[in-house]
XYZ file of C-alpha atoms in Angstrom:
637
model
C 4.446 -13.626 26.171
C 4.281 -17.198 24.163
C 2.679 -18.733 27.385
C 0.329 -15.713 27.856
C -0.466 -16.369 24.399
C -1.696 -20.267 24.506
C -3.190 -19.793 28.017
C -5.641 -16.691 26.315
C -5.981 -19.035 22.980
C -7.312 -22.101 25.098
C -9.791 -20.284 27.137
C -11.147 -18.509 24.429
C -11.942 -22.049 22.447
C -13.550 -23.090 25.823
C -15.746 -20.372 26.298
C -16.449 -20.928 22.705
C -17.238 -24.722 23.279
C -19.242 -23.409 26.723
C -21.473 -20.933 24.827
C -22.273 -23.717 22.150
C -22.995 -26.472 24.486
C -25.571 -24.359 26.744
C -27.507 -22.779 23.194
C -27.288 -26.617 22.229
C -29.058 -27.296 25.344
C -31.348 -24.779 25.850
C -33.350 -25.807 22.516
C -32.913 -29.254 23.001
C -34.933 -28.803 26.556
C -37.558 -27.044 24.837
C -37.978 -30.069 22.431
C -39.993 -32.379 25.627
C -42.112 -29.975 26.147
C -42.772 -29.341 22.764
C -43.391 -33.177 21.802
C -44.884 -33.876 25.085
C -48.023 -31.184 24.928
C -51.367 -31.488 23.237
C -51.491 -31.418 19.980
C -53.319 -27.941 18.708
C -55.497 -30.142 16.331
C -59.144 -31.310 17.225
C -59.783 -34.798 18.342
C -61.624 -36.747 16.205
C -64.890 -38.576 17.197
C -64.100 -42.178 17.950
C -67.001 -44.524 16.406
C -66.149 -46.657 19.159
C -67.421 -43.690 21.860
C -70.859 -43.600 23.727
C -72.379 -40.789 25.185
C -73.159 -39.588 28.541
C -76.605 -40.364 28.472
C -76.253 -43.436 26.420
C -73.961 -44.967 28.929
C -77.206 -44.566 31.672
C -79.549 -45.732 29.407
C -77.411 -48.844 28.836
C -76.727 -49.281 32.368
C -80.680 -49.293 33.079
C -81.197 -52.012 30.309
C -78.218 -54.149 32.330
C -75.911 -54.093 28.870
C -73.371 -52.614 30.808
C -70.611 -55.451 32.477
C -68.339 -53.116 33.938
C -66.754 -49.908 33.738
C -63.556 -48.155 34.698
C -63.638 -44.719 35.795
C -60.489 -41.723 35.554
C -61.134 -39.228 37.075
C -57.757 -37.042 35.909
C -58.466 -37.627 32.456
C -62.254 -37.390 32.673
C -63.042 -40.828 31.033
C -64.763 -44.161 31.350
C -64.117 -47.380 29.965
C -67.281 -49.569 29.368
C -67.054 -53.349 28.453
C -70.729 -54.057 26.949
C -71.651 -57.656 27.427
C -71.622 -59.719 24.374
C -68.259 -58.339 23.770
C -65.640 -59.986 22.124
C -62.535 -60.309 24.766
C -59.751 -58.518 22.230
C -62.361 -55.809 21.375
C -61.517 -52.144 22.844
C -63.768 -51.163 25.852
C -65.741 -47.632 24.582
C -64.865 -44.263 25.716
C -67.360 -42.167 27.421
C -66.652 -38.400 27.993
C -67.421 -37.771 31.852
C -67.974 -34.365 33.811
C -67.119 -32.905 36.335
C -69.594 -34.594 39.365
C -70.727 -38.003 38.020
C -73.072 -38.972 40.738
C -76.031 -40.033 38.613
C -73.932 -42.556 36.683
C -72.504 -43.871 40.101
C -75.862 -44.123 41.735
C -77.091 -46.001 38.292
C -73.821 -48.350 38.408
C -74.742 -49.409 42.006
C -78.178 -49.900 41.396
C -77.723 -52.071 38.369
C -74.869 -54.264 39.970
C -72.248 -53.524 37.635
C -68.691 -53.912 38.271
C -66.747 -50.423 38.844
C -63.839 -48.744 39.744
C -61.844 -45.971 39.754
C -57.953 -45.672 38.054
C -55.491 -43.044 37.513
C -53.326 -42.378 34.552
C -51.576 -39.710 36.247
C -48.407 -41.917 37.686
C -48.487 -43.560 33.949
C -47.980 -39.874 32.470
C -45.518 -39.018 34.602
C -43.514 -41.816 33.770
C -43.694 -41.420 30.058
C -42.968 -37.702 30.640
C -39.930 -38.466 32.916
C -38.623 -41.178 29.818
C -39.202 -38.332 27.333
C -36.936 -36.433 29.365
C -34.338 -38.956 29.594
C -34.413 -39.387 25.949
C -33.142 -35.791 25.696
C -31.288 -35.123 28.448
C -28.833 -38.427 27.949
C -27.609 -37.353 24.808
C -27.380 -33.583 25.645
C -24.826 -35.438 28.470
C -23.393 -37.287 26.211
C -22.256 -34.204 23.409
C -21.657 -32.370 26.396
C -18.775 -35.118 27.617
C -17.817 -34.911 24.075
C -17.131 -31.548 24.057
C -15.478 -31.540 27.288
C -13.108 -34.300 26.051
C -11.887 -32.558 22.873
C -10.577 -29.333 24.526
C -9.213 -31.506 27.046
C -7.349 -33.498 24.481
C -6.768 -30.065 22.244
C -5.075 -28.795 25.973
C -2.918 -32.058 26.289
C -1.733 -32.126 22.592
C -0.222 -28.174 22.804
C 1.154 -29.296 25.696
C 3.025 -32.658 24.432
C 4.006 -30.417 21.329
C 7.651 -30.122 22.024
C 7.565 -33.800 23.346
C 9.674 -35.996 21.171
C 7.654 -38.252 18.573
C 10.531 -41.176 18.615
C 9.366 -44.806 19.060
C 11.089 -46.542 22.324
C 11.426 -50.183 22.967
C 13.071 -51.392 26.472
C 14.411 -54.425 24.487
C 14.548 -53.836 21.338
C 12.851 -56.817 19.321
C 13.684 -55.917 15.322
C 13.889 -59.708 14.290
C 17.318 -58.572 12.514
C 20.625 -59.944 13.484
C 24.063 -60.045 11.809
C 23.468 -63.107 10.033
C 20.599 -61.473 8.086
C 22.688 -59.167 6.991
C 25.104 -59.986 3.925
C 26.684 -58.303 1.526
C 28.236 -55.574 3.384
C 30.559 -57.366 5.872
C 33.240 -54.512 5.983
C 30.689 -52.300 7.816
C 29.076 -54.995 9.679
C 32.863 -55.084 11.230
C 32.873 -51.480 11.762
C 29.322 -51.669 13.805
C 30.522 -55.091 15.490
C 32.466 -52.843 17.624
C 29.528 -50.666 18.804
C 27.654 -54.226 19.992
C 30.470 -54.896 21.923
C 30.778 -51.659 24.060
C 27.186 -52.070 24.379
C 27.418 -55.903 26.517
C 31.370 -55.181 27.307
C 31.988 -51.955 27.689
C 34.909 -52.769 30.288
C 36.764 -54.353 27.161
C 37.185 -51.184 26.232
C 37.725 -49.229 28.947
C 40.515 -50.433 30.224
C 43.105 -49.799 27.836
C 41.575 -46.180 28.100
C 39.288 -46.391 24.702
C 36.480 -44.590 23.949
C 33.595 -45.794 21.887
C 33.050 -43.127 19.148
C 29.578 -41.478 20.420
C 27.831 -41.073 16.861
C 27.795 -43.097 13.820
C 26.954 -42.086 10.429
C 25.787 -44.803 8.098
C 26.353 -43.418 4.360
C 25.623 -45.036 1.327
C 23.167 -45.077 -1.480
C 19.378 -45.486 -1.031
C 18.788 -49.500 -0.842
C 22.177 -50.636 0.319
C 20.902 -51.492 3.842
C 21.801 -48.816 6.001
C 18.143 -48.945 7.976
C 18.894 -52.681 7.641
C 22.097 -52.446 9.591
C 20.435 -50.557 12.432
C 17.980 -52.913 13.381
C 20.856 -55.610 13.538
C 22.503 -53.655 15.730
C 19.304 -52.825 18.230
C 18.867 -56.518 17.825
C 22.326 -57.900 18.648
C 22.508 -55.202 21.219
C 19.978 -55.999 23.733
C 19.502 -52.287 24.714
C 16.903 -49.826 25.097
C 16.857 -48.610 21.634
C 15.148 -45.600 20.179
C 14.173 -44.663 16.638
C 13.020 -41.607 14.993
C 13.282 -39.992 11.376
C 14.795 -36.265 10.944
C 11.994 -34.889 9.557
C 10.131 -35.519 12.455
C 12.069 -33.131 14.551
C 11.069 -29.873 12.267
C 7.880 -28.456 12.542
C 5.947 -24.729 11.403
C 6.742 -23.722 14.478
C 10.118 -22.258 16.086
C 11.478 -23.767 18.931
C 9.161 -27.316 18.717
C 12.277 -29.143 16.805
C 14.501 -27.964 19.694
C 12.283 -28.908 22.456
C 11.338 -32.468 20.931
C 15.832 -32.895 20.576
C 15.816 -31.960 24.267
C 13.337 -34.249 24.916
C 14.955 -37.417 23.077
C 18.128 -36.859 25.195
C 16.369 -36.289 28.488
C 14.495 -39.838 27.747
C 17.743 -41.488 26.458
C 20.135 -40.177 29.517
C 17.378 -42.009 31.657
C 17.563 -45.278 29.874
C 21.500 -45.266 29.205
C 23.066 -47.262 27.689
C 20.701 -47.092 24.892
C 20.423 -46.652 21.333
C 19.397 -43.304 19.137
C 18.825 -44.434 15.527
C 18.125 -41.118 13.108
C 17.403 -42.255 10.040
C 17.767 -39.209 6.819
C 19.398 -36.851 9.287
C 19.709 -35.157 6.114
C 16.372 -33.310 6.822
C 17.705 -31.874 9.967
C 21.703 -31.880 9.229
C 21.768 -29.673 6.260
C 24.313 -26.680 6.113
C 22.703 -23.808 8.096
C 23.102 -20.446 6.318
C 23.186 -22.148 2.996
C 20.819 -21.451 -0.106
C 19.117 -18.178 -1.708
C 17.598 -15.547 0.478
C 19.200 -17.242 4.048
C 18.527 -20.549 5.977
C 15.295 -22.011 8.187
C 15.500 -21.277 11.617
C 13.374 -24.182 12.745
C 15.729 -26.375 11.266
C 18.842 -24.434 12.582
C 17.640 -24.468 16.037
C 17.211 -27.626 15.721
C 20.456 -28.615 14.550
C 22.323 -26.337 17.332
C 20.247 -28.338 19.601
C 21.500 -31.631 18.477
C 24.808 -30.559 18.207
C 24.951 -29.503 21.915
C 23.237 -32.679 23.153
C 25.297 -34.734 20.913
C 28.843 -32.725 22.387
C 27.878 -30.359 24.269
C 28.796 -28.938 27.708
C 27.273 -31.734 29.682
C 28.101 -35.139 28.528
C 26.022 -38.222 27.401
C 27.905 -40.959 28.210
C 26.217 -44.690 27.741
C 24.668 -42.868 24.239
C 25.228 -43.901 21.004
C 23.939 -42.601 18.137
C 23.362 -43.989 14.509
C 22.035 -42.009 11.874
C 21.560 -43.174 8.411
C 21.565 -40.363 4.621
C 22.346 -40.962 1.389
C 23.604 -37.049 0.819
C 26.495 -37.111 3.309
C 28.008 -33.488 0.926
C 25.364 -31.830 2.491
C 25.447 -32.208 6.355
C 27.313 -29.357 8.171
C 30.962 -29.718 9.230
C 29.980 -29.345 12.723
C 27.760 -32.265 12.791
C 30.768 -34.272 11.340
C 33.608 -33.448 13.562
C 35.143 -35.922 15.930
C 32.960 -35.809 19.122
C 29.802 -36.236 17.238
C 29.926 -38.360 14.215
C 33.031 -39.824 14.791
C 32.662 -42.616 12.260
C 31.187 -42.602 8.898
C 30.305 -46.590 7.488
C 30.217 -46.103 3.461
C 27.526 -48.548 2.821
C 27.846 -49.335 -0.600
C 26.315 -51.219 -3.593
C 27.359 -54.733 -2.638
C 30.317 -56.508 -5.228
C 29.764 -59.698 -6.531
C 30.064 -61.664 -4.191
C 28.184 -59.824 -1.726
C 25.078 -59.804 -4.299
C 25.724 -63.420 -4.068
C 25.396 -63.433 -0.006
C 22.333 -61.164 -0.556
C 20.859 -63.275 -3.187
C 21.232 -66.238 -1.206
C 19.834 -64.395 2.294
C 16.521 -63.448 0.232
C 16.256 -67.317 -1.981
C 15.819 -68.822 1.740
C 11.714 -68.618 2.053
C 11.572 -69.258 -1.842
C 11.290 -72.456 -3.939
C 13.988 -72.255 -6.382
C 14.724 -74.650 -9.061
C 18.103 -76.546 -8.930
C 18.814 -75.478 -12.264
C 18.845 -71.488 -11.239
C 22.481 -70.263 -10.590
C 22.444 -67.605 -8.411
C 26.471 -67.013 -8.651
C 25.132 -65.888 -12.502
C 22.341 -63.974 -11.470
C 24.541 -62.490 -9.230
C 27.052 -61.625 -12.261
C 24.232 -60.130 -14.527
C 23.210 -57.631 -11.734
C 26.232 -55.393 -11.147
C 25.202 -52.105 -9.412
C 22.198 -53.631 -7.961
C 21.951 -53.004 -4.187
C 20.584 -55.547 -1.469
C 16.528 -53.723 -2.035
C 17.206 -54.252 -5.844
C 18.210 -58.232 -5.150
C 15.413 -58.431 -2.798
C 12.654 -56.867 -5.256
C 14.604 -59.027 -8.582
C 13.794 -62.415 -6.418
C 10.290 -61.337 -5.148
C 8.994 -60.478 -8.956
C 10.837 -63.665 -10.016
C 8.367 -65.711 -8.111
C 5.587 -63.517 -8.940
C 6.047 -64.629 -12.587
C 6.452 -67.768 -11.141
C 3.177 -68.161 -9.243
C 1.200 -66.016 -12.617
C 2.484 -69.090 -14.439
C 1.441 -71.444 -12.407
C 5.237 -73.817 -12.255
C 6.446 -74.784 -8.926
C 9.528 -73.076 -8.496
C 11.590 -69.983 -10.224
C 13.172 -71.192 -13.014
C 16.092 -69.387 -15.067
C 13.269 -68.070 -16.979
C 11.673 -66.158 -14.395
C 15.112 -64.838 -13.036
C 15.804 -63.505 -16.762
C 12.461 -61.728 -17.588
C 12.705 -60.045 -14.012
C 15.880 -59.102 -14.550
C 14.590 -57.300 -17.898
C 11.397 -55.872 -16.343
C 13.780 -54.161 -13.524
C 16.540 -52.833 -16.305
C 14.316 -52.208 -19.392
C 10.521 -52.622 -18.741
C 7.505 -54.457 -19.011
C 6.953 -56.605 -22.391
C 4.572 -55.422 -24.714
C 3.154 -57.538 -27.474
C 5.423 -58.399 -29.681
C 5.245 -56.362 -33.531
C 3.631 -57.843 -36.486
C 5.984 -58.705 -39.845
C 5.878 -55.554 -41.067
C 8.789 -52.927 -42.328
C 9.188 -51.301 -38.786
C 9.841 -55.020 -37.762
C 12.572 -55.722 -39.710
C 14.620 -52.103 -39.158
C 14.271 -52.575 -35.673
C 15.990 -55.935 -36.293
C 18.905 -54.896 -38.454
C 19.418 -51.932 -35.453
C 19.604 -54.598 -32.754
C 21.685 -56.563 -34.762
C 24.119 -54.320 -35.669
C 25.076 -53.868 -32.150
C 24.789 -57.482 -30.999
C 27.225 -57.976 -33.851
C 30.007 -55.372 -32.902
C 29.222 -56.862 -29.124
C 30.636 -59.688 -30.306
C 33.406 -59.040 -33.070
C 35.249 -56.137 -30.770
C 37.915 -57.487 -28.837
C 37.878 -54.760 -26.281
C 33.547 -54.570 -25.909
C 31.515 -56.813 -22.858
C 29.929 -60.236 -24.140
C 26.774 -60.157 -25.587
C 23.893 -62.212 -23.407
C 20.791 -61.704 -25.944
C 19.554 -59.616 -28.477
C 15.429 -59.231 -28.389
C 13.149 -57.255 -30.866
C 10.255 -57.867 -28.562
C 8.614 -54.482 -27.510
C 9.359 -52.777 -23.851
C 7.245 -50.082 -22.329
C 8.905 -46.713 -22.861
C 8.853 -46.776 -26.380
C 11.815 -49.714 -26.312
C 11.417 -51.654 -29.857
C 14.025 -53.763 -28.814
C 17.369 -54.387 -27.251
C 20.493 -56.175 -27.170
C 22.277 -56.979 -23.862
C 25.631 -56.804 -22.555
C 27.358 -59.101 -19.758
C 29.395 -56.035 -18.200
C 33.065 -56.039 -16.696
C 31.888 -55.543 -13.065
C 35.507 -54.921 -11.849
C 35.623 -52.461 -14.504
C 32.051 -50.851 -14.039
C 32.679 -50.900 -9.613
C 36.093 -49.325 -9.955
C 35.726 -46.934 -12.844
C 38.804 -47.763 -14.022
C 37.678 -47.498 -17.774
C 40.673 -48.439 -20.605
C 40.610 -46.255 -23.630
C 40.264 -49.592 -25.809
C 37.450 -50.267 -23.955
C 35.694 -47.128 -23.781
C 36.422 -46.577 -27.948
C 34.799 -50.287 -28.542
C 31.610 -49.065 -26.420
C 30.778 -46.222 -28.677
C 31.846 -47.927 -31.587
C 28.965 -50.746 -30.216
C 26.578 -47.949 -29.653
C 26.742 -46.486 -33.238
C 26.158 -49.941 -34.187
C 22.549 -49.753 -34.699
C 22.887 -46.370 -36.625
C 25.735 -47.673 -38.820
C 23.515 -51.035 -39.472
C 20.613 -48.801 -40.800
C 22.689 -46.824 -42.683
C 24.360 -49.710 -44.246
C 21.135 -51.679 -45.093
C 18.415 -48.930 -45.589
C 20.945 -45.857 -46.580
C 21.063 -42.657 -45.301
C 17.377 -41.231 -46.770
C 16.026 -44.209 -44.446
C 17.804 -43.428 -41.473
C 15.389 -43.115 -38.246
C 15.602 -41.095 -35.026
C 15.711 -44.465 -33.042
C 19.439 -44.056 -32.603
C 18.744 -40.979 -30.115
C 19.600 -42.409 -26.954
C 22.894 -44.250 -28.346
C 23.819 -40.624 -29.535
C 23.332 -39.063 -26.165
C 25.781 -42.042 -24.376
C 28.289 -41.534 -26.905
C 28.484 -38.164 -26.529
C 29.018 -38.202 -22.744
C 31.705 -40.898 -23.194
C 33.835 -38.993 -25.666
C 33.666 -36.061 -23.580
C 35.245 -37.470 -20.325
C 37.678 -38.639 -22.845
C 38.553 -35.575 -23.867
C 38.020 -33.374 -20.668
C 38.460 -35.681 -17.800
C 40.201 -38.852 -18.928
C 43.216 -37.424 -20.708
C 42.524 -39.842 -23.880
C 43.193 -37.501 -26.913
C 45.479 -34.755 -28.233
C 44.564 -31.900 -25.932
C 46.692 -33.838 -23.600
C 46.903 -34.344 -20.118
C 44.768 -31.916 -18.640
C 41.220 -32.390 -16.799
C 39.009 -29.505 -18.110
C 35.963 -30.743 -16.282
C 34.833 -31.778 -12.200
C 32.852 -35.237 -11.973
C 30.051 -33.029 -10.519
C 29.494 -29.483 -11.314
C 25.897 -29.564 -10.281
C 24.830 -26.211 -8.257
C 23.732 -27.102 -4.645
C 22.880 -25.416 -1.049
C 25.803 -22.753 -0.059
C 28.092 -23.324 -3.512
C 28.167 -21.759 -6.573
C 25.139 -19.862 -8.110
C 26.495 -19.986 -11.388
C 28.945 -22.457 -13.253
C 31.777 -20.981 -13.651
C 33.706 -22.059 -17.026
C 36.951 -24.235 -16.341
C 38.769 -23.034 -19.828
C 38.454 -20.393 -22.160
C 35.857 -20.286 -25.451
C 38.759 -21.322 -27.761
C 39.601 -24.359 -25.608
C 35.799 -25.033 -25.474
C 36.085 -25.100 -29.771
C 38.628 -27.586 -29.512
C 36.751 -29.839 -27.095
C 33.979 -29.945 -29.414
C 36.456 -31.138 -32.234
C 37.763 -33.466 -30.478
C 34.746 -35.255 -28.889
C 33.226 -34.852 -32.569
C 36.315 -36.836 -34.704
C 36.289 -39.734 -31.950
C 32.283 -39.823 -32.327
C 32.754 -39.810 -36.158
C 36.135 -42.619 -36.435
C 33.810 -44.727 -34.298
C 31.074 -44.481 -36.556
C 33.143 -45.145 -39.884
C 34.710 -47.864 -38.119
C 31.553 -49.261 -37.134
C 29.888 -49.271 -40.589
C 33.086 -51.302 -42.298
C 32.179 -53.713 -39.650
C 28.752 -54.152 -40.792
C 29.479 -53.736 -44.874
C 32.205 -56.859 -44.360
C 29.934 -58.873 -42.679
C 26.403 -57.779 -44.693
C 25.574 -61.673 -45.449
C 25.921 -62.361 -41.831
C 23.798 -59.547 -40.653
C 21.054 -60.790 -43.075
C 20.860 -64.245 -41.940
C 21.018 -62.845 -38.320
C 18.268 -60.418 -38.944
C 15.970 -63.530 -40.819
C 17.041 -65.902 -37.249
C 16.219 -63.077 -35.144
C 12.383 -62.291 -36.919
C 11.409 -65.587 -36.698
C 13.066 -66.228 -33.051
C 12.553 -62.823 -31.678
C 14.711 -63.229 -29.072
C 18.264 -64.923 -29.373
C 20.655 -66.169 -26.493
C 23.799 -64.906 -26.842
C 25.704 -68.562 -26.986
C 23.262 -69.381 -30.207
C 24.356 -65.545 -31.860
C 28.113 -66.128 -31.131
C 27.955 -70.017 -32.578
C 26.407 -68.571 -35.606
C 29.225 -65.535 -35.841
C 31.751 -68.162 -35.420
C 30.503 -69.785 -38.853
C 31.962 -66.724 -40.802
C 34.276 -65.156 -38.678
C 37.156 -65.726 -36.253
C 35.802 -64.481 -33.295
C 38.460 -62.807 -30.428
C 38.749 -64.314 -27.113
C 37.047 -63.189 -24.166
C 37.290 -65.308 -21.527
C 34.058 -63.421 -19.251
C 31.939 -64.686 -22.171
C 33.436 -68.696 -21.861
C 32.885 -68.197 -18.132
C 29.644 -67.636 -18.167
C 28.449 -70.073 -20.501
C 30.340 -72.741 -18.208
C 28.455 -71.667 -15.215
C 25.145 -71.981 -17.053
């Protein structure tokens, strides 16, 4: 009935186009005959005409030099003597018999003779014709192509859209790859099946037929696969999952169908499915049922991927960065038997990356990338990539010859923070925003337990940032998660700096709102320590999952993990750590008030200080505690 369907829908828009085409043709025939006829308005005496009867007389009086006579249009053309060679000859009307003025001609001696305009009409008639008919053929052939081409496209609908290259020619190898050498390992092994598959063979191995590449959005995955097509040496095909689901049922199944069919005839080749995500979700899952589309399209992958007949010499890679919502079939051994956690690089892998993206830029000798590389922890091989790229952007706005420490520091701060703004005026708002900043740049640097301080700014950020004062982070600390409860007590007690250095200086009438984002970290810290962390006296219990988000096929609803009393106690808890932070906090800043003023003074006239000047000045008044990350990366600078 579906064929039935198309075959009736086609020939109805080509009888449509047919009936169009001939009413487009039938007035544009008309149009010759309409532009070729005689016009309905009456000819105008030319002044340049001569009678009948003059024409004799004229002819008598031997004026007359010679005259040409048409017969089909019923005119003469007389050239007078005495006539000027670029003047027009006159018209005389003739009629029907013109004996009399042939007899005269003769008698008188003039030159005559007798032309025909008819083979000139019909040739401008036949060119007026042309004129029409040419482009009449022309919309015609136009017409004929785009049902034609309307005919092919419903029939290449279920035809798969991926791109194919015999050899594939990404540019990518290994080498240009960094950062992520335990999963260039794991793929290392699908290369060599690839060129050696007897290697593997015969010690009766099997090369796993799928491989899932998971990791967040940036780390490379994409990346990877081109390395592979690239070391491979394979026919090597690529498509993206949303490119297998369409409006209508069945095409997504068809184009999967297709894919295989094309790969089994190339094998050994290479399937790359990059965010299978769009097609891999859970079927059934979500309010009021699933898409069917995409279901039949992921039963169709799942059979061609393991299926009754086999597809040996095919590997697949597919790339997502939501690997908790692909269905279990789809991960099963048989299918994806490997999943590669690509994952934000470590130190030294930023390092790698950073050192993989410096090679086509001028850098200056004085730029460190084993510190830039320590100042960006979390940052994933796109982030290193963009950090370098709008480096040399400022570089090239400010006209220097190569990316200075500079440039790698205000990139670093228009990734993390924002843009600079223009910097405030000395005014009141000035000067609070100072004391906040300084208050925790100061307990950044007197808590033992709390991250180095790199630089405290009050120059403006877009987002409504007045200011800011930066941290050099733990990184083995931050990548594990392995937070201590000295630690994570110090961090608050730094975030309620600010607050506690307003409160201190200004008093509490004076207090502003600008503490609102400090309030909303500390918060969330003191509540993992209470409900996931174990760190007070509720004990050791974990009232709360790391994520209790509501997703495709779980829970509607959150369902609450303890009972309303508990929940009374959590907020005690989480509320006496927030407030013995905060009193601890503001003795800080009371001991230390005479320091905090001659900070605040440096840091108005400076606007921005480095955080080796800010702890040299601590140091003047107070012992500061060891931390060696701070001494480390001073030395490296």
């Amino acid at each position: 009935m579906k064929s039935f369907g198309k075959k009736t829908l086609m020939k109805q828009r080509l009888t449509k186009h047919a009936t169009l085409t001939g009413a487009l043709a039938a007035s544009l025939l008309m149009l010759p005959g309409i532009l070729g006829g005689t016009p309905a308005l009456a000819q105008k005496a030319d002044r340049d005409s001569l009678t009948y009867g003059e024409l004799i007389k004229k002819t008598e009086k031997g004026e007359v030099k010679k005259v040409e006579l048409d017969e089909t249009e019923q005119v003469a053309k007389v050239y007078l003597d005495g006539q000027k060679p670029d003047t027009q000859p006159l018209r005389v009307s003739l009629l029907e018999q013109n004996t009399e003025l042939i007899n005269k001609l003769k008698e008188n001696k003039v030159d005559f003779e007798e032309v025909s305009s008819a083979n000139s009409r019909a040739a401008v008639g036949l060119l007026i014709n042309l004129m029409w008919i040419l482009p009449l053929a022309a919309l015609m052939l136009l017409f004929l192509r785009r049902s034609t081409n309307a005919s092919s496209q419903a029939m290449n609908f279920g035809k798969t859209r991926a791109r194919f290259q015999m050899e594939a020619k990404t540019g990518v190898k290994f080498e240009d790859v960094a950062g992520i050498e335990e999963a260039k390992e794991e793929l290392q092994e699908v290369v060599t099946f690839l060129k050696q598959p007897e290697k593997f063979t015969a010690v009766g191995a099997r090369i796993p037929k799928g491989v899932l590449l998971v990791g967040p959005p940036g780390t490379g995955k994409t990346l990877l696969a081109k390395a592979i097509a690239g070391e491979a040496g394979v026919p090597f095909f690529s498509i993206s999952g949303s490119e297998f689901v369409e409006m209508f049922v069945g095409v997504g199944a068809s184009r999967v169908r297709d894919l295989f069919k094309k790969a089994k005839e190339n094998a050994p080749c290479l399937i790359f499915i990059d965010e299978i995500d769009a097609v891999g979700r859970q079927r059934g899952a979500g309010i009021g049922g699933g898409n069917d589309e995409r279901e039949q399209t992921l039963n169709q992958l799942l059979t061609e991927m393991d299926g009754f007949e086999g597809n040996n010499g095919i590997i697949i890679i597919a790339a997502t960065n939501r690997p908790d919502v692909l269905d279990a079939a789809l991960l099963r051994p048989g299918r994806f038997d490997r999943q590669v956690i690509v994952d934000a690089p470590d130190r030294k892998g930023r390092l790698e990356i950073l050192k993989v993206h410096s090679r086509n830029k001028k850098i200056d000798p004085s730029v460190s990338l084993e510190v830039v590389a320590r100042r960006t922890p979390g940052f994933t091989g796109a982030d290193l990539a963009n950090l370098l790229n709008e480096a040399a952007i400022l570089t090239a706005r400010r006209r220097k010859e190569a990316i200075t420490p500079i440039e790698i520091d205000d990139a670093i701060d228009r990734l993390t923070i924002g843009l600079t703004l223009n910097p405030l005026l000395d005014s009141k708002k000035k000067r609070l925003i100072a004391y906040h900043e300084i208050g925790h740049a100061l307990l950044a640097t007197l808590l033992e337990n709390s991250d180095p301080l790199n630089k405290v700014t009050i120059i403006p950020r877009s987002g409504g940032i007045g200011g800011f004062s930066q941290q050099i982070f733990n990184e083995d600390m931050i990548d594990s998660g392995l937070y201590t409860r000295a630690w994570l007590k110090d961090h608050i007690t730094m975030a309620l700096g600010g607050k506690a250095s307003e409160s201190e200086v200004f008093g509490e009438a004076e207090v502003t709102g600008g503490a609102s984002g400090d309030l909303k970290m500390v918060t969330d810290l003191a509540r993992k320590m209470v409900t996931m962390y174990g760190m007070s006296e509720l004990g050791l219990v974990a009232l709360e999952t790391q994520n209790s988000d509501v997703f495709l096929g779980r829970d509607w609803v959150n369902r609450s993990e303890y009972s309303e009393e508990m929940a009374t106690k959590i907020d005690h808890q989480v509320r006496t750590l927030a407030v013995s932070c905060y009193q601890e906090a503001c003795r800080i800043i009371r001991e230390n008030r005479a320091l905090v003023d001659r900070l605040v003074d440096l840091l108005i006239e400076q606007e921005t200080i480095e955080g080796e000047q800010f702890r040299k000045i601590v140091a003047e008044y107070t012992q500061l505690p060891e931390k060696p990350l701070a001494v480390e990366i001073a030395g490296k600078r």
